[in-house]
Coordinates of C-alpha atoms in Angstrom, one line a residue:
X885 CA 119.9 -15.9 177.6
X886 CA 119.5 -18.7 175.2
X887 CA 119.3 -18.0 171.6
X888 CA 115.4 -18.2 171.2
X889 CA 115.0 -15.2 173.6
X890 CA 117.7 -13.2 171.3
X891 CA 115.7 -13.8 168.3
X892 CA 112.9 -12.6 170.0
X893 CA 114.5 -9.5 171.1
X894 CA 116.7 -8.9 168.0
X895 CA 114.0 -9.7 165.5
X896 CA 111.2 -7.6 167.1
X897 CA 109.0 -6.1 164.3
X898 CA 108.1 -2.4 164.4
X899 CA 104.9 -2.0 163.0
X900 CA 103.3 1.5 162.9
X901 CA 99.7 2.0 163.8
X902 CA 97.6 5.0 162.9
X903 CA 96.5 5.9 166.8
X904 CA 94.2 8.4 165.2
X905 CA 92.3 6.0 163.0
X906 CA 92.6 3.2 165.1
X907 CA 94.1 1.5 162.3
X908 CA 94.0 -2.4 162.3
X909 CA 97.3 -4.4 162.1
X910 CA 98.7 -6.2 158.9
X911 CA 99.4 -9.7 159.7
X912 CA 103.1 -10.6 159.1
X913 CA 104.1 -14.5 158.5
X914 CA 107.7 -15.4 158.4
X915 CA 109.7 -18.6 158.5
X916 CA 111.0 -19.4 161.8
X917 CA 114.7 -21.1 161.9
X918 CA 115.5 -23.5 164.8
X919 CA 119.2 -24.7 165.2
X920 CA 120.2 -27.9 166.9
X921 CA 121.3 -25.9 170.2
X922 CA 117.9 -24.2 170.3
X923 CA 116.1 -27.6 170.3
X924 CA 118.7 -28.5 173.2
X925 CA 117.7 -25.7 174.8
X926 CA 114.2 -25.5 174.4
X927 CA 112.9 -25.5 178.1
X928 CA 109.1 -25.1 176.7
X929 CA 109.4 -28.3 174.4
X930 CA 108.1 -26.2 171.9
X931 CA 110.8 -27.2 169.3
X932 CA 111.8 -31.1 168.7
X933 CA 113.6 -31.0 165.5
X934 CA 115.7 -28.2 163.5
X935 CA 114.5 -26.2 160.9
X936 CA 116.3 -24.0 158.6
X937 CA 113.1 -21.2 158.1
X938 CA 112.8 -21.7 154.1
X939 CA 109.5 -22.1 152.7
X940 CA 110.7 -24.7 150.6
X941 CA 111.0 -28.2 152.4
X942 CA 111.4 -31.7 151.8
X943 CA 108.4 -34.2 152.6
X944 CA 108.5 -34.7 156.6
X945 CA 111.3 -31.9 157.3
X946 CA 110.1 -29.6 160.4
X947 CA 108.4 -26.3 159.5
X948 CA 108.2 -23.3 161.9
X949 CA 106.1 -20.3 161.2
X950 CA 105.8 -17.2 163.3
X951 CA 103.1 -14.5 163.2
X952 CA 104.1 -10.7 163.9
X953 CA 107.0 -12.0 165.6
X954 CA 107.7 -9.7 168.9
X955 CA 104.9 -7.4 168.5
X956 CA 103.5 -6.6 171.7
X957 CA 100.1 -5.0 170.5
X958 CA 99.0 -8.4 168.9
X959 CA 96.3 -9.9 171.4
X960 CA 95.3 -13.1 169.6
X961 CA 96.3 -15.2 166.4
X962 CA 94.2 -17.2 164.4
X963 CA 96.2 -19.9 162.0
X964 CA 94.5 -22.0 159.5
X965 CA 96.1 -24.1 156.5
X966 CA 95.0 -25.8 153.3
X967 CA 96.7 -28.8 152.4
X968 CA 96.9 -30.9 149.3
X969 CA 94.3 -33.5 148.7
X970 CA 94.9 -36.5 150.7
X971 CA 97.4 -34.9 153.3
X972 CA 96.6 -35.7 157.1
X973 CA 99.1 -32.7 158.2
X974 CA 97.9 -30.5 160.9
X975 CA 99.2 -27.5 162.7
X976 CA 100.7 -27.8 166.1
X977 CA 98.7 -24.9 167.1
X978 CA 96.1 -22.3 166.0
X979 CA 96.3 -19.7 168.3
X980 CA 99.9 -18.8 169.4
X981 CA 102.7 -16.6 167.9
X982 CA 105.0 -19.5 166.4
X983 CA 103.4 -22.7 165.3
X984 CA 104.8 -25.7 163.1
X985 CA 103.7 -28.5 161.1
X986 CA 105.4 -31.7 159.1
X987 CA 104.3 -32.1 155.8
X988 CA 103.4 -35.6 154.7
X989 CA 103.2 -35.2 150.9
X990 CA 104.5 -33.6 148.2
X991 CA 102.4 -30.2 147.0
X992 CA 101.6 -26.6 148.3
X993 CA 100.8 -26.2 151.9
X994 CA 99.1 -22.7 152.2
X995 CA 99.0 -21.1 155.8
X996 CA 96.8 -18.4 156.6
X997 CA 97.3 -15.8 159.6
X998 CA 94.5 -13.4 161.0
X999 CA 95.9 -11.4 163.9
X1000 CA 93.8 -8.9 166.3
X1001 CA 95.4 -6.0 168.2
X1002 CA 93.1 -3.5 170.4
X1003 CA 93.3 -1.7 166.9
X1004 CA 91.2 -4.2 165.2
X1005 CA 91.5 -7.3 163.3
X1006 CA 93.9 -7.7 160.1
X1007 CA 92.9 -9.1 157.0
X1008 CA 94.1 -12.5 156.4
X1009 CA 97.7 -13.0 155.1
X1010 CA 99.0 -16.3 153.4
X1011 CA 102.2 -17.8 152.3
X1012 CA 102.3 -20.8 150.5
X1013 CA 105.1 -23.7 151.7
X1014 CA 106.1 -26.0 148.8
X1015 CA 107.0 -29.5 149.5
X1016 CA 109.1 -31.5 147.4
X1017 CA 112.2 -34.0 147.4
X1018 CA 115.9 -33.8 146.7
X1019 CA 117.5 -34.3 143.2
X1020 CA 121.2 -33.1 143.7
X1021 CA 123.1 -30.4 142.2
X1022 CA 124.0 -32.6 138.9
X1023 CA 127.6 -32.8 137.6
X1024 CA 129.3 -34.1 141.0
X1025 CA 129.1 -37.6 140.2
X1026 CA 128.5 -38.6 136.9
X1027 CA 126.3 -36.5 134.0
X1028 CA 124.4 -33.8 135.1
X1029 CA 120.8 -34.5 134.1
X1030 CA 117.8 -32.3 133.7
X1031 CA 116.3 -31.1 136.3
X1032 CA 119.5 -30.9 138.4
X1033 CA 120.9 -27.5 139.3
X1034 CA 123.9 -27.7 137.0
X1035 CA 121.9 -27.8 134.0
X1036 CA 120.6 -24.1 134.0
X1037 CA 122.9 -22.5 136.8
X1038 CA 126.3 -24.0 135.4
X1039 CA 128.0 -20.6 136.5
X1040 CA 127.1 -20.9 140.4
X1041 CA 128.2 -24.8 140.5
X1042 CA 131.4 -23.9 139.1
X1043 CA 132.1 -20.9 141.8
X1044 CA 130.6 -23.3 144.5
X1045 CA 133.3 -25.7 143.3
X1046 CA 135.7 -23.3 144.8
X1047 CA 134.1 -23.9 148.3
X1048 CA 134.8 -26.1 151.2
X1049 CA 131.2 -26.9 151.1
X1050 CA 131.7 -28.5 147.9
X1051 CA 134.5 -30.9 149.6
X1052 CA 132.6 -31.3 153.0
X1053 CA 132.0 -35.0 152.6
X1054 CA 135.1 -35.7 150.1
X1055 CA 137.5 -34.3 152.8
X1056 CA 136.1 -36.5 155.7
X1057 CA 135.7 -39.7 153.9
X1058 CA 139.6 -38.8 152.4
X1059 CA 140.5 -38.8 156.0
X1060 CA 141.4 -35.2 156.0
X1061 CA 139.1 -33.8 158.8
X1062 CA 141.0 -36.3 160.9
X1063 CA 139.7 -39.0 163.5
X1064 CA 137.1 -36.6 165.0
X1065 CA 134.9 -36.7 162.0
X1066 CA 132.2 -39.3 162.5
X1067 CA 129.1 -41.0 161.4
X1068 CA 127.0 -38.3 162.9
X1069 CA 128.9 -35.3 160.8
X1070 CA 127.4 -36.7 157.6
X1071 CA 124.0 -35.3 158.3
X1072 CA 125.7 -31.7 157.8
X1073 CA 128.3 -32.7 155.2
X1074 CA 125.9 -34.2 152.6
X1075 CA 122.6 -32.9 151.1
X1076 CA 118.6 -33.7 152.2
X1077 CA 120.1 -35.5 155.3
X1078 CA 117.0 -36.1 157.8
X1079 CA 117.0 -39.3 159.7
X1080 CA 113.4 -38.9 160.9
X1081 CA 111.5 -41.7 159.8
X1082 CA 108.5 -39.1 158.1
X1083 CA 111.4 -37.5 156.0
X1084 CA 111.4 -39.9 153.1
X1085 CA 112.5 -37.2 150.7
X1086 CA 115.2 -38.8 148.5
X1087 CA 117.9 -37.1 150.4
X1088 CA 121.2 -38.6 151.1
X1089 CA 120.2 -40.4 154.3
X1090 CA 117.1 -42.1 152.1
X1091 CA 119.5 -43.2 149.1
X1092 CA 122.1 -44.4 151.8
X1093 CA 119.5 -46.7 153.2
X1094 CA 118.4 -47.9 150.0
X1095 CA 121.6 -48.8 148.9
X1096 CA 122.8 -50.1 151.7
X1097 CA 125.9 -47.4 152.5
X1098 CA 127.2 -47.5 155.9
X1099 CA 130.0 -45.4 157.5
X1100 CA 133.1 -46.7 156.9
X1101 CA 135.3 -48.2 159.7
X1102 CA 138.1 -46.3 158.5
X1103 CA 138.8 -43.1 156.9
X1104 CA 141.7 -42.8 154.2
X1105 CA 143.3 -41.0 151.1
X1106 CA 140.8 -42.6 148.2
X1107 CA 138.0 -43.1 150.5
X1108 CA 135.8 -40.4 148.4
X1109 CA 136.7 -42.2 145.2
X1110 CA 135.8 -45.6 146.7
X1111 CA 132.3 -44.2 147.8
X1112 CA 131.6 -42.8 144.6
X1113 CA 132.9 -46.0 142.7
X1114 CA 130.4 -47.9 144.9
X1115 CA 127.4 -46.0 145.7
X1116 CA 127.3 -43.5 142.7
X1117 CA 123.4 -42.8 143.7
X1118 CA 124.2 -41.9 147.5
X1119 CA 127.4 -39.8 146.2
X1120 CA 124.8 -37.6 144.0
X1121 CA 123.6 -36.0 147.3
X1122 CA 127.3 -35.9 148.5
X1123 CA 129.0 -32.8 150.1
X1124 CA 127.0 -29.4 150.7
X1125 CA 125.0 -28.8 147.7
X1126 CA 122.8 -26.0 146.3
X1127 CA 119.6 -27.6 147.8
X1128 CA 120.9 -27.7 151.4
X1129 CA 120.4 -23.6 151.3
X1130 CA 117.6 -23.3 149.0
X1131 CA 115.7 -26.5 149.6
X1132 CA 114.7 -29.4 147.5
X1133 CA 114.7 -28.8 143.9
X1134 CA 112.4 -31.1 142.3
X1135 CA 109.3 -28.7 141.9
X1136 CA 111.7 -26.2 140.6
X1137 CA 112.3 -27.7 137.4
X1138 CA 109.1 -26.3 135.5
X1139 CA 107.5 -23.7 137.7
X1140 CA 109.7 -21.2 140.1
X1141 CA 106.7 -19.9 141.6
X1142 CA 105.0 -20.7 145.2
X1143 CA 108.1 -20.9 146.9
X1144 CA 109.3 -23.8 144.9
X1145 CA 112.7 -23.0 145.3
X1146 CA 113.8 -20.6 148.2
X1147 CA 116.4 -18.0 148.9
X1148 CA 117.3 -16.4 152.2
X1149 CA 119.8 -13.9 153.4
X1150 CA 118.7 -14.6 157.2
X1151 CA 121.2 -16.5 159.7
X1152 CA 119.0 -19.3 160.0
X1153 CA 119.6 -21.4 156.9
X1154 CA 123.1 -21.4 158.2
X1155 CA 122.2 -22.0 161.9
X1156 CA 120.7 -25.4 161.0
X1157 CA 124.5 -26.9 160.4
X1158 CA 126.5 -24.1 162.1
X1159 CA 124.8 -24.1 165.4
X1160 CA 124.9 -27.8 166.2
X1161 CA 126.6 -28.0 169.3
X1162 CA 130.3 -27.6 170.8
X1163 CA 132.1 -27.3 167.5
X1164 CA 130.1 -25.1 165.7
X1165 CA 128.8 -22.3 167.4
X1166 CA 129.3 -19.2 165.1
X1167 CA 125.5 -18.0 165.1
X1168 CA 125.1 -18.6 168.5
X1169 CA 127.9 -16.2 169.1
X1170 CA 126.6 -13.8 166.4
X1171 CA 123.4 -13.7 168.2
X1172 CA 125.6 -11.5 171.0
X1173 CA 127.3 -9.2 168.4
X1174 CA 126.0 -5.5 167.2
X1175 CA 125.7 -6.9 163.6
X1176 CA 122.9 -9.3 165.2
X1177 CA 121.1 -6.3 166.6
X1178 CA 121.6 -3.4 164.4
X1179 CA 118.9 -0.6 164.2
X1180 CA 116.5 -0.3 161.8
X1181 CA 116.7 3.2 161.8
X1182 CA 119.1 3.5 159.0
X1183 CA 117.0 1.2 156.7
X1184 CA 114.0 1.8 154.5
X1185 CA 113.1 4.2 151.6
X1186 CA 115.1 7.1 151.2
X1187 CA 118.3 5.5 153.1
X1188 CA 120.0 4.2 150.2
X1189 CA 123.2 6.1 151.1
X1190 CA 122.8 4.3 154.5
X1191 CA 122.2 0.8 153.9
X1192 CA 125.8 0.1 152.4
X1193 CA 126.7 -0.5 156.0
X1194 CA 123.5 -0.5 158.2
X1195 CA 121.7 -3.5 156.2
X1196 CA 122.6 -6.8 154.9
X1197 CA 121.1 -6.4 151.6
X1198 CA 122.4 -2.9 151.2
X1199 CA 126.0 -4.2 151.6
X1200 CA 125.8 -6.9 149.4
X1201 CA 124.2 -4.9 146.5
X1202 CA 127.3 -2.1 147.5
X1203 CA 130.1 -5.2 147.1
X1204 CA 128.2 -6.5 143.8
X1205 CA 128.7 -2.8 142.3
X1206 CA 125.1 -1.9 142.3
X1207 CA 124.4 2.1 142.0
X1208 CA 123.6 3.6 145.3
X1209 CA 120.1 4.8 144.2
X1210 CA 119.4 1.1 143.3
X1211 CA 120.4 -0.4 146.5
X1212 CA 117.6 -2.6 148.4
X1213 CA 116.7 -0.8 151.5
X1214 CA 114.7 -3.4 153.6
X1215 CA 116.0 -4.3 156.7
X1216 CA 118.3 -7.1 157.2
X1217 CA 121.0 -7.7 160.1
X1218 CA 124.4 -7.9 159.3
X1219 CA 124.1 -11.9 158.7
X1220 CA 126.5 -14.4 157.6
X1221 CA 125.9 -14.1 153.6
X1222 CA 126.3 -10.1 154.6
X1223 CA 130.2 -10.9 154.8
X1224 CA 130.5 -14.3 153.3
X1225 CA 129.4 -15.5 149.7
X1226 CA 127.5 -18.7 149.8
X1227 CA 128.4 -19.2 145.9
X1228 CA 132.3 -18.9 145.7
X1229 CA 135.7 -18.8 147.7
X1230 CA 137.3 -17.1 144.5
X1231 CA 139.5 -14.9 146.8
X1232 CA 140.4 -18.1 149.0
X1233 CA 139.6 -16.1 152.1
X1234 CA 136.8 -17.6 153.9
X1235 CA 134.5 -16.9 151.1
X1236 CA 134.6 -13.3 152.2
X1237 CA 132.9 -10.9 149.8
X1238 CA 135.9 -8.7 149.4
X1239 CA 139.5 -8.7 150.9
X1240 CA 141.1 -5.7 149.1
X1241 CA 142.8 -2.8 150.7
X1242 CA 140.5 -0.2 151.4
X1243 CA 141.1 3.7 150.3
X1244 CA 139.7 5.9 153.0
X1245 CA 137.9 9.5 152.1
X1246 CA 141.1 11.1 152.6
X1247 CA 143.0 9.1 149.9
X1248 CA 144.8 7.0 152.2
X1249 CA 144.8 3.1 151.4
X1250 CA 144.8 0.9 154.3
X1251 CA 145.8 -2.9 153.8
X1252 CA 144.3 -5.0 157.2
X1253 CA 144.0 -8.1 155.7
X1254 CA 141.1 -9.9 156.3
X1255 CA 140.3 -6.8 158.3
X1256 CA 139.8 -4.8 155.0
X1257 CA 136.2 -6.2 154.8
X1258 CA 135.5 -4.4 158.1
X1259 CA 136.9 -1.3 156.8
X1260 CA 134.5 -1.1 154.3
X1261 CA 132.1 0.0 156.8
X1262 CA 134.1 1.0 160.1
X1263 CA 135.4 4.3 158.5
X1264 CA 135.0 7.9 158.5
X1265 CA 132.7 8.7 155.6
X1266 CA 134.5 12.3 155.6
X1267 CA 137.6 14.0 154.4
X1268 CA 138.3 15.6 157.7
X1269 CA 140.2 18.8 156.0
X1270 CA 137.4 19.4 153.7
X1271 CA 134.4 18.6 156.0
X1272 CA 135.2 21.0 159.0
X1273 CA 135.3 24.2 156.6
X1274 CA 131.5 24.6 157.5
X1275 CA 129.2 23.5 159.9
X1276 CA 127.1 20.5 159.6
X1277 CA 124.3 18.9 161.2
X1278 CA 125.3 15.7 163.3
X1279 CA 128.5 16.9 163.2
X1280 CA 131.5 14.6 163.3
X1281 CA 133.3 11.8 161.3
X1282 CA 130.0 9.5 161.1
X1283 CA 130.3 6.9 163.9
X1284 CA 132.3 3.8 163.9
X1285 CA 135.8 5.5 162.4
X1286 CA 138.0 2.8 163.5
X1287 CA 139.8 2.0 160.2
X1288 CA 140.9 5.9 160.1
X1289 CA 141.8 5.7 163.6
X1290 CA 144.0 2.5 163.8
X1291 CA 145.8 3.7 160.6
X1292 CA 146.3 7.0 162.2
X1293 CA 144.9 9.4 159.5
X1294 CA 142.1 11.5 158.6
X1295 CA 141.9 13.6 161.7
X1296 CA 142.8 17.2 161.6
X1297 CA 146.7 17.4 162.0
X1298 CA 147.6 20.9 161.6
X1299 CA 150.3 20.0 159.6
X1300 CA 152.2 17.6 161.8
X1301 CA 152.9 14.1 161.9
X1302 CA 152.2 11.7 164.7
X1303 CA 153.3 8.7 166.1
X1304 CA 150.9 5.7 165.0
X1305 CA 150.6 2.7 167.5
X1306 CA 151.4 -0.9 166.5
X1307 CA 147.7 -2.2 166.0
X1308 CA 148.1 -1.4 162.3
X1309 CA 151.2 -3.1 161.8
X1310 CA 150.6 -6.4 159.8
X1311 CA 153.6 -7.7 160.6
X1312 CA 152.6 -7.6 164.4
X1313 CA 148.9 -7.7 163.7
X1314 CA 148.5 -9.4 160.6
X1315 CA 144.6 -9.2 160.4
X1316 CA 144.2 -6.3 162.4
X1317 CA 140.1 -5.8 163.2
X1318 CA 139.9 -9.5 163.0
X1319 CA 142.9 -10.4 164.7
X1320 CA 141.7 -8.9 168.2
X1321 CA 137.7 -8.8 167.6
X1322 CA 137.6 -12.5 166.3
X1323 CA 140.4 -13.6 168.8
X1324 CA 138.9 -16.9 170.7
X1325 CA 137.0 -16.3 173.6
X1326 CA 136.6 -18.0 177.1
X1327 CA 136.3 -21.9 177.3
X1328 CA 132.9 -23.1 177.4
X1329 CA 132.8 -23.5 181.5
X1330 CA 134.2 -19.9 181.5
X1331 CA 132.3 -16.6 182.0
X1332 CA 131.6 -15.2 178.6
X1333 CA 131.8 -18.1 176.5
X1334 CA 130.7 -17.4 173.1
X1335 CA 129.4 -13.9 174.3
X1336 CA 133.1 -12.3 173.3
X1337 CA 135.3 -13.2 170.8
X1338 CA 134.8 -15.2 167.6
X1339 CA 131.6 -14.2 165.5
X1340 CA 130.6 -12.0 168.4
X1341 CA 133.2 -9.6 167.4
X1342 CA 133.0 -8.2 171.2
X1343 CA 135.6 -7.5 173.5
X1344 CA 133.4 -7.1 176.4
X1345 CA 130.3 -8.6 177.2
X1346 CA 127.2 -7.3 179.1
X1347 CA 128.3 -8.2 182.5
X1348 CA 131.7 -6.4 182.0
X1349 CA 133.8 -9.9 180.9
X1350 CA 136.5 -8.9 178.6
X1351 CA 138.3 -10.8 176.0
X1352 CA 141.7 -9.6 177.6
X1353 CA 143.4 -13.0 176.1
X1354 CA 143.4 -11.2 172.7
X1355 CA 145.9 -9.0 174.2
X1356 CA 148.0 -11.1 176.1
X1357 CA 150.6 -12.1 173.2
X1358 CA 151.7 -8.3 173.1
X1359 CA 150.8 -6.7 176.6
X1360 CA 151.2 -9.6 178.7
X1361 CA 148.8 -11.0 181.3
X1362 CA 146.1 -8.2 182.1
X1363 CA 142.7 -8.4 183.8
X1364 CA 141.4 -5.5 181.8
X1365 CA 142.0 -3.1 178.9
X1366 CA 142.0 -0.4 181.2
X1367 CA 145.2 -2.0 182.7
X1368 CA 147.1 -1.4 179.4
X1369 CA 150.0 1.5 180.4
X1370 CA 150.1 4.4 177.9
X1371 CA 153.4 4.7 175.9
X1372 CA 153.7 8.4 177.4
X1373 CA 152.4 11.0 179.6
X1374 CA 150.1 12.2 177.1
X1375 CA 148.2 14.6 179.2
X1376 CA 151.3 16.0 180.8
X1377 CA 150.3 15.8 184.3
X1378 CA 153.6 14.4 185.4
X1379 CA 152.3 10.5 185.6
X1380 CA 152.2 7.9 183.1
X1381 CA 148.8 6.3 183.6
X1382 CA 146.8 4.1 181.6
X1383 CA 145.7 4.4 177.6
X1384 CA 142.4 5.3 178.5
X1385 CA 143.1 7.3 181.5
X1386 CA 145.6 9.6 179.5
X1387 CA 142.8 10.0 176.7
X1388 CA 140.0 10.3 178.8
X1389 CA 141.9 13.5 180.5
X1390 CA 142.9 15.0 177.0
X1391 CA 139.2 14.5 176.0
X1392 CA 138.1 16.1 179.1
X1393 CA 140.6 19.2 178.7
X1394 CA 139.4 19.7 175.1
X1395 CA 135.7 19.5 175.9
X1396 CA 136.1 22.2 178.7
X1397 CA 137.5 24.5 176.0
X1398 CA 135.1 24.0 173.6
X1399 CA 131.4 25.7 173.9
X1400 CA 129.7 25.6 175.9
X1401 CA 133.1 26.7 177.9
X1402 CA 133.8 24.8 180.9
X1403 CA 131.2 22.1 180.3
X1404 CA 132.1 18.6 179.4
X1405 CA 129.6 18.2 176.7
X1406 CA 130.8 19.4 173.3
X1407 CA 127.8 20.7 171.5
X1408 CA 128.8 22.2 168.1
X1409 CA 126.4 24.6 166.6
X1410 CA 126.3 27.4 163.8
X1411 CA 128.1 29.9 166.1
X1412 CA 131.4 27.6 166.0
X1413 CA 134.5 29.0 164.4
X1414 CA 136.6 27.4 161.9
X1415 CA 139.1 26.7 164.8
X1416 CA 136.5 25.3 166.9
X1417 CA 134.8 23.1 164.4
X1418 CA 138.2 21.5 163.4
X1419 CA 138.9 20.9 167.5
X1420 CA 135.3 19.6 167.7
X1421 CA 136.1 17.3 165.0
X1422 CA 139.3 15.7 166.5
X1423 CA 137.0 15.5 169.9
X1424 CA 134.2 13.4 168.1
X1425 CA 136.9 11.4 166.0
X1426 CA 138.2 10.1 169.0
X1427 CA 134.8 9.5 171.0
X1428 CA 133.1 8.1 168.0
X1429 CA 136.2 5.4 167.4
X1430 CA 134.9 4.3 171.0
X1431 CA 138.1 2.7 172.4
X1432 CA 139.2 5.3 174.5
X1433 CA 142.6 5.3 172.8
X1434 CA 143.3 1.6 173.2
X1435 CA 143.1 1.3 169.2
X1436 CA 145.8 4.3 168.5
X1437 CA 146.7 5.8 171.7
X1438 CA 149.7 8.0 170.4
X1439 CA 147.8 9.4 167.4
X1440 CA 144.7 10.1 169.6
X1441 CA 146.9 12.0 172.0
X1442 CA 148.4 14.0 169.4
X1443 CA 145.2 15.2 167.9
X1444 CA 143.8 16.0 170.9
X1445 CA 146.9 17.9 172.3
X1446 CA 147.2 19.9 169.4
X1447 CA 143.1 20.6 168.8
X1448 CA 143.5 22.0 172.5
X1449 CA 146.6 24.2 171.8
X1450 CA 144.7 25.6 168.6
X1451 CA 142.0 27.0 170.9
X1452 CA 144.6 29.0 173.2
X1453 CA 144.7 32.7 172.0
X1454 CA 148.6 32.6 172.5
X1455 CA 149.2 29.1 171.7
X1456 CA 152.1 27.2 173.8
X1457 CA 155.0 26.0 171.9
X1458 CA 154.5 22.8 173.0
X1459 CA 155.1 19.8 170.5
X1460 CA 152.3 17.5 170.2
X1461 CA 154.7 14.5 170.6
X1462 CA 155.5 14.0 174.3
X1463 CA 159.1 14.1 174.8
X1464 CA 159.2 11.8 177.4
X1465 CA 158.5 8.2 176.7
X1466 CA 158.0 5.1 179.2
X1467 CA 158.4 1.7 177.8
X1468 CA 155.0 -0.1 178.6
X1469 CA 154.0 -3.8 178.6
X1470 CA 153.7 -3.6 174.9
X1471 CA 157.3 -3.7 174.2
X1472 CA 159.3 -4.4 171.7
X1473 CA 156.3 -2.8 169.8

């Protein structure tokens, strides 16, 4: 399945219609991003050029717009466009879901849409698309002059200078990117580059043609300085500057209305360069992730406490210290800029927004290296010992409590201490979550390519292909995660089986002891006793982690076994820690 199909699936717009009153639909227009990979994979020949989805573009750049994308109730689209005087620009179509155009001059292009469904016809909806030319950020080469970005946004410019974007072309011309840095790399390592003959917009390629700059025959230390000295006008557009993400800035200088500058949190702005082929694959891989396909349910008004983790805007607000009641609740998947701050790399960690150790709800601090970012969402939102004192709806530790599980804490421990598995030990697993879930996946010609590992964060794809290579360093060559042997006979049946088999057996044992008794389904209600609430919490603690013990087998086994023992009328005097240990393939962990 290619990225275009995934976009149509993952960005389905849920539009509520008052069926009783046969309410007409609302027309919804959005910019539609197209990456170079999309262009290459497009079998319908709809897209012939890449586009960032921004509504502020340079002359001659491709613009694509979608109307009520993915809404199956829409039966007809009626597009029209008002263009500046003397413009000859036309839409690629007027009656389909996705349309495009290539603006031929500076000005505002007003695109209007009317949609029809069985409920009726919408009112017209319009969006202005601003078309301008590039000016450069300012302060990069020579003095910053109005209207360049640095004049008003010096703080952002200073922070941007800490990122690799700010030295993308510098390092290439200085030979620091090696021999694989070629002339075709410049288009994404500079600003405003578009080689289409219609794109005469003062970008890098236009200035290079005007001043006679050509890609050098050799790359060497000092190559950038030579470039700046001899081609200062071209160098003004060197590196990946503000306008690469916000669109051209010439029209922004006196009026910020009508999309005369653009801000996008969607992945499309990044994908135009970062999904460009064999070596640039992050957005395509992300399309297969749960982050890309996150549910809309926990977003919207009244969900201020949920959007911290379930909405891209909400997480950014949380990291920036915005009070919960003031966080944005609009839906946005967990996109690139949710985790990566495009404006700064102040903490020197892949521009991640936050990397400090995280304190769980029970007060235990975890330090998972780069995985600390993940734990901000992937943790239980409960203090277990306090939570189990009374019944709660949707009972359990809140989903995705992997931070607690890997660290081995915040279940009901009955006053005992449990052995903790090796996954949380940084000396063996430096960045914990990241080390495994972002480990390189299969090669380009192998099953599961880009669908597991890297920015898919997935350990298994829809076809059951698992990224077992991530485990090989510690566990040796295995064919499946379910092949990893347990460290002991956790369920005490006389046989040391795999981790998942041992933990699943303990979960089934505990489930049968909880109401409804002798049934494998645990359904907590107001009749549960304190002992049952505590035991049920441990059951859901292991279930919600989702790894069936792989994240932390010893701890999972300990809390499950003691939960079962706590429900016995005459508890057996059996230690929660198995006495017989088997040396598995994870030795010497």
